[in-house]
């Protein structure tokens, strides 16, 4: 089973701060990487699906970059707001051509007002 | 509204009593999957289905069964539940198995307690 690691495990920031976290994955046989946002008592919600090295995607104040050669993706939140408080998950298929996705354990973000 | 519907939301049952958690999607998605979430372990895939009548094991399939007789439905069956299957379960679907495009749509979750 391949390993997907996310860091940090948890993060507290002040409202208005910008922050970023990391998803590391095996660089061989890359197929796609997903980012999800998971609010407490809700279900995970897709943020981005990234497939190309150098990809950069943006949704409002949240953006993500992808480096498939070195096996990492960064998620950035600019000007964090309390409503950004959630766990952010990344997911990666175990091998190209198969569809068994593995999830990282997530980065839990708390934005303090 | 496009959605994945899971039922029930909460369930308390006793060891050994067969149960089924239903999952239905209205988006004509080919790919459906079940996950369980346990503290400190993240989401782990139980079973997935590439299309009607095509299912395969995920990383933690022991003690579970699934079927995909229709495209919209993907029930999770616990033939003889045990306390170690106490968990939060999610069903998810995607247009294609690759998950590209918009990623997966998740159901609202089922919190199962086996006593």
Tab-separated table of C-alpha atoms in Angstrom:
chain	number	residue	atom	x	y	z
A	1	UNK	CA	0.000	0.000	0.000
A	2	UNK	CA	1.412	3.365	-1.000
A	3	UNK	CA	1.669	6.106	1.553
A	4	UNK	CA	0.203	9.599	1.399
A	5	UNK	CA	1.449	11.960	4.072
A	6	UNK	CA	0.073	15.316	5.059
A	7	UNK	CA	1.708	17.948	7.213
A	8	UNK	CA	1.206	19.495	9.571
A	9	UNK	CA	-1.416	17.377	11.344
A	10	UNK	CA	-3.048	20.452	12.781
A	11	UNK	CA	-2.663	24.176	12.542
A	12	UNK	CA	-4.037	27.187	14.384
A	13	UNK	CA	-3.841	30.558	12.666
A	14	UNK	CA	-5.257	34.000	13.296
A	15	UNK	CA	-7.950	35.427	11.084
A	16	UNK	CA	-6.312	37.179	8.147
A	17	UNK	CA	-3.159	35.058	8.193
A	18	UNK	CA	-2.159	33.159	5.090
A	19	UNK	CA	-1.209	29.531	5.501
A	20	UNK	CA	-0.198	26.484	3.561
A	21	UNK	CA	0.076	22.758	4.047
A	22	UNK	CA	1.647	19.859	2.238
A	23	UNK	CA	0.592	16.546	0.746
A	24	UNK	CA	3.425	14.145	-0.109
A	25	UNK	CA	2.881	11.146	-2.340
A	26	UNK	CA	4.969	8.605	-4.253
A	27	UNK	CA	6.215	10.271	-7.418
A	28	UNK	CA	6.271	7.105	-9.511
A	29	UNK	CA	3.153	6.149	-11.483
A	30	UNK	CA	1.432	9.445	-10.791
A	31	UNK	CA	-2.094	9.646	-12.102
A	32	UNK	CA	-4.018	12.306	-10.201
A	33	UNK	CA	-4.230	14.032	-6.855
A	34	UNK	CA	-7.398	15.225	-5.175
A	35	UNK	CA	-7.841	17.841	-2.463
A	36	UNK	CA	-10.925	17.811	-0.250
A	37	UNK	CA	-12.226	20.094	2.437
A	38	UNK	CA	-14.016	18.407	5.336
A	39	UNK	CA	-15.955	20.514	7.813
A	40	UNK	CA	-16.982	19.038	11.140
A	41	UNK	CA	-20.301	17.133	10.990
A	42	UNK	CA	-20.359	17.358	7.202
A	43	UNK	CA	-19.010	15.178	4.409
A	44	UNK	CA	-15.814	15.809	2.417
A	45	UNK	CA	-16.212	18.247	-0.457
A	46	UNK	CA	-13.935	18.222	-3.512
A	47	UNK	CA	-11.727	21.281	-3.916
A	48	UNK	CA	-9.347	20.363	-6.701
A	49	UNK	CA	-8.348	17.464	-8.927
A	50	UNK	CA	-4.815	17.887	-10.221
A	51	UNK	CA	-3.267	15.833	-12.956
A	52	UNK	CA	-0.356	17.699	-14.562
A	53	UNK	CA	3.055	18.535	-13.180
A	54	UNK	CA	3.182	22.262	-12.534
A	55	UNK	CA	-0.610	22.472	-12.299
A	56	UNK	CA	-1.917	25.372	-10.291
A	57	UNK	CA	-5.586	25.641	-9.419
A	58	UNK	CA	-7.509	28.324	-7.583
A	59	UNK	CA	-10.915	28.640	-5.979
A	60	UNK	CA	-11.470	31.961	-4.266
A	61	UNK	CA	-8.788	32.385	-1.588
A	62	UNK	CA	-7.676	28.757	-1.829
A	63	UNK	CA	-5.123	27.572	-4.342
A	64	UNK	CA	-3.053	24.454	-4.914
A	65	UNK	CA	0.122	23.569	-6.757
A	66	UNK	CA	1.443	20.218	-7.890
A	67	UNK	CA	4.947	18.830	-8.351
A	68	UNK	CA	4.708	15.262	-9.615
A	69	UNK	CA	8.463	14.826	-10.077
A	70	UNK	CA	9.236	15.363	-6.415
A	71	UNK	CA	5.901	14.049	-5.181
A	72	UNK	CA	4.207	16.897	-3.359
A	73	UNK	CA	1.300	19.279	-3.566
A	74	UNK	CA	0.781	22.466	-1.584
A	75	UNK	CA	-2.544	23.924	-0.558
A	76	UNK	CA	-2.548	27.660	0.178
A	77	UNK	CA	-5.181	29.724	1.919
A	78	UNK	CA	-4.810	33.475	1.595
A	79	UNK	CA	-6.268	35.681	4.326
A	80	UNK	CA	-7.763	32.841	6.387
A	81	UNK	CA	-11.279	33.293	7.714
A	82	UNK	CA	-13.045	31.383	10.526
A	83	UNK	CA	-15.198	29.643	7.904
A	84	UNK	CA	-12.031	28.082	6.478
A	85	UNK	CA	-11.737	25.991	9.641
A	86	UNK	CA	-11.903	22.391	8.462
A	87	UNK	CA	-9.792	19.329	7.823
A	88	UNK	CA	-8.112	19.351	4.426
A	89	UNK	CA	-7.537	15.940	2.865
A	90	UNK	CA	-5.547	14.836	-0.121
A	91	UNK	CA	-6.165	11.564	-1.961
A	92	UNK	CA	-4.067	9.582	-4.405
A	93	UNK	CA	-4.750	6.451	-6.489
A	94	UNK	CA	-2.643	3.506	-5.421
A	95	UNK	CA	-1.407	2.821	-8.905
A	96	UNK	CA	-2.068	4.148	-12.354
A	97	UNK	CA	-4.915	2.251	-13.976
A	98	UNK	CA	-6.434	1.099	-10.710
A	99	UNK	CA	-8.937	3.062	-8.808
A	100	UNK	CA	-8.180	2.333	-5.207
A	101	UNK	CA	-7.691	5.795	-3.801
A	102	UNK	CA	-5.857	6.289	-0.553
A	103	UNK	CA	-6.403	9.333	1.599
A	104	UNK	CA	-3.995	11.168	3.806
A	105	UNK	CA	-5.016	11.675	7.438
A	106	UNK	CA	-5.526	15.366	6.776
A	107	UNK	CA	-4.469	18.738	8.116
A	108	UNK	CA	-6.890	20.133	10.661
A	109	UNK	CA	-7.045	23.924	10.355
A	110	UNK	CA	-8.523	26.168	13.017
A	111	UNK	CA	-8.816	29.866	12.207
A	112	UNK	CA	-9.151	32.007	15.304
A	113	UNK	CA	-11.246	35.165	15.079
B	1	UNK	CA	-30.255	18.385	-6.761
B	2	UNK	CA	-27.243	16.231	-7.608
B	3	UNK	CA	-26.398	14.164	-4.565
B	4	UNK	CA	-25.340	10.932	-2.961
B	5	UNK	CA	-27.894	9.733	-0.433
B	6	UNK	CA	-26.956	7.402	2.382
B	7	UNK	CA	-29.310	5.791	4.871
B	8	UNK	CA	-29.488	5.574	7.764
B	9	UNK	CA	-27.497	8.503	9.194
B	10	UNK	CA	-27.150	6.802	12.559
B	11	UNK	CA	-27.454	3.153	13.507
B	12	UNK	CA	-26.876	1.234	16.705
B	13	UNK	CA	-27.007	-2.521	16.355
B	14	UNK	CA	-25.953	-5.672	18.154
B	15	UNK	CA	-23.155	-8.028	17.253
B	16	UNK	CA	-24.146	-10.535	14.596
B	17	UNK	CA	-27.321	-8.879	13.374
B	18	UNK	CA	-27.110	-8.413	9.615
B	19	UNK	CA	-27.520	-4.878	8.356
B	20	UNK	CA	-27.450	-2.939	5.117
B	21	UNK	CA	-26.435	0.673	4.604
B	22	UNK	CA	-27.913	2.039	1.412
B	23	UNK	CA	-26.265	4.442	-1.010
B	24	UNK	CA	-27.903	5.995	-4.030
B	25	UNK	CA	-26.702	8.652	-6.473
B	26	UNK	CA	-28.717	10.580	-9.023
B	27	UNK	CA	-25.867	11.763	-11.236
B	28	UNK	CA	-25.488	8.709	-13.491
B	29	UNK	CA	-21.986	8.189	-12.108
B	30	UNK	CA	-20.116	5.054	-13.120
B	31	UNK	CA	-17.818	4.830	-10.107
B	32	UNK	CA	-18.999	4.313	-6.540
B	33	UNK	CA	-17.046	3.522	-3.421
B	34	UNK	CA	-17.399	2.927	0.312
B	35	UNK	CA	-15.010	4.339	2.921
B	36	UNK	CA	-14.767	4.097	6.661
B	37	UNK	CA	-13.295	6.790	8.838
B	38	UNK	CA	-11.683	6.018	12.172
B	39	UNK	CA	-9.834	8.457	14.432
B	40	UNK	CA	-6.186	8.816	13.486
B	41	UNK	CA	-6.524	6.555	10.464
B	42	UNK	CA	-8.194	8.750	7.877
B	43	UNK	CA	-10.543	7.477	5.215
B	44	UNK	CA	-9.946	3.864	4.222
B	45	UNK	CA	-11.525	2.304	1.164
B	46	UNK	CA	-13.698	-0.768	1.767
B	47	UNK	CA	-15.021	-1.648	-1.690
B	48	UNK	CA	-15.457	0.120	-4.969
B	49	UNK	CA	-17.407	-0.398	-8.166
B	50	UNK	CA	-16.316	0.653	-11.624
B	51	UNK	CA	-19.781	0.103	-13.108
B	52	UNK	CA	-22.827	-2.152	-12.898
B	53	UNK	CA	-21.865	-5.685	-11.829
B	54	UNK	CA	-18.176	-4.686	-11.485
B	55	UNK	CA	-16.907	-4.479	-7.921
B	56	UNK	CA	-13.527	-4.896	-6.262
B	57	UNK	CA	-11.954	-4.853	-2.828
B	58	UNK	CA	-10.404	-1.783	-1.325
B	59	UNK	CA	-7.920	-1.869	1.532
B	60	UNK	CA	-10.235	-3.041	4.318
B	61	UNK	CA	-12.906	-5.330	2.799
B	62	UNK	CA	-13.054	-7.988	5.544
B	63	UNK	CA	-16.511	-8.336	7.042
B	64	UNK	CA	-18.262	-6.381	4.292
B	65	UNK	CA	-20.111	-7.188	1.086
B	66	UNK	CA	-21.382	-4.987	-1.705
B	67	UNK	CA	-23.441	-5.315	-4.841
B	68	UNK	CA	-24.006	-3.109	-7.884
B	69	UNK	CA	-27.098	-4.366	-9.654
B	70	UNK	CA	-28.149	-0.906	-10.805
B	71	UNK	CA	-26.000	2.068	-11.679
B	72	UNK	CA	-27.499	4.335	-9.044
B	73	UNK	CA	-27.335	2.015	-6.018
B	74	UNK	CA	-24.372	0.580	-4.139
B	75	UNK	CA	-25.424	-0.926	-0.794
B	76	UNK	CA	-22.937	-1.936	1.887
B	77	UNK	CA	-23.827	-5.162	3.673
B	78	UNK	CA	-22.488	-6.300	7.031
B	79	UNK	CA	-23.494	-9.952	7.311
B	80	UNK	CA	-22.391	-10.359	10.918
B	81	UNK	CA	-21.347	-7.019	12.389
B	82	UNK	CA	-18.729	-6.907	15.096
B	83	UNK	CA	-17.708	-4.102	17.476
B	84	UNK	CA	-14.569	-3.372	15.410
B	85	UNK	CA	-16.868	-2.261	12.590
B	86	UNK	CA	-18.069	0.636	14.707
B	87	UNK	CA	-17.116	3.575	12.530
B	88	UNK	CA	-18.255	6.467	10.366
B	89	UNK	CA	-19.016	5.271	6.846
B	90	UNK	CA	-19.093	7.309	3.664
B	91	UNK	CA	-20.312	6.436	0.209
B	92	UNK	CA	-18.812	8.387	-2.693
B	93	UNK	CA	-19.372	8.519	-6.428
B	94	UNK	CA	-17.608	9.916	-9.458
B	95	UNK	CA	-18.484	10.172	-13.156
B	96	UNK	CA	-15.549	7.932	-14.046
B	97	UNK	CA	-13.233	5.717	-12.049
B	98	UNK	CA	-10.375	8.121	-12.679
B	99	UNK	CA	-12.041	10.716	-10.510
B	100	UNK	CA	-10.777	13.466	-12.756
B	101	UNK	CA	-12.920	16.468	-13.402
B	102	UNK	CA	-14.753	17.322	-10.218
B	103	UNK	CA	-13.490	14.515	-7.994
B	104	UNK	CA	-15.784	12.496	-5.814
B	105	UNK	CA	-19.157	13.453	-4.401
B	106	UNK	CA	-19.623	12.102	-0.896
B	107	UNK	CA	-22.775	11.084	0.899
B	108	UNK	CA	-23.591	12.575	4.285
B	109	UNK	CA	-22.205	9.625	6.213
B	110	UNK	CA	-23.551	6.835	8.407
B	111	UNK	CA	-22.397	6.552	11.991
B	112	UNK	CA	-22.592	2.894	12.954
B	113	UNK	CA	-22.195	1.558	16.463
B	114	UNK	CA	-22.041	-2.198	17.037
B	115	UNK	CA	-22.485	-3.266	20.639
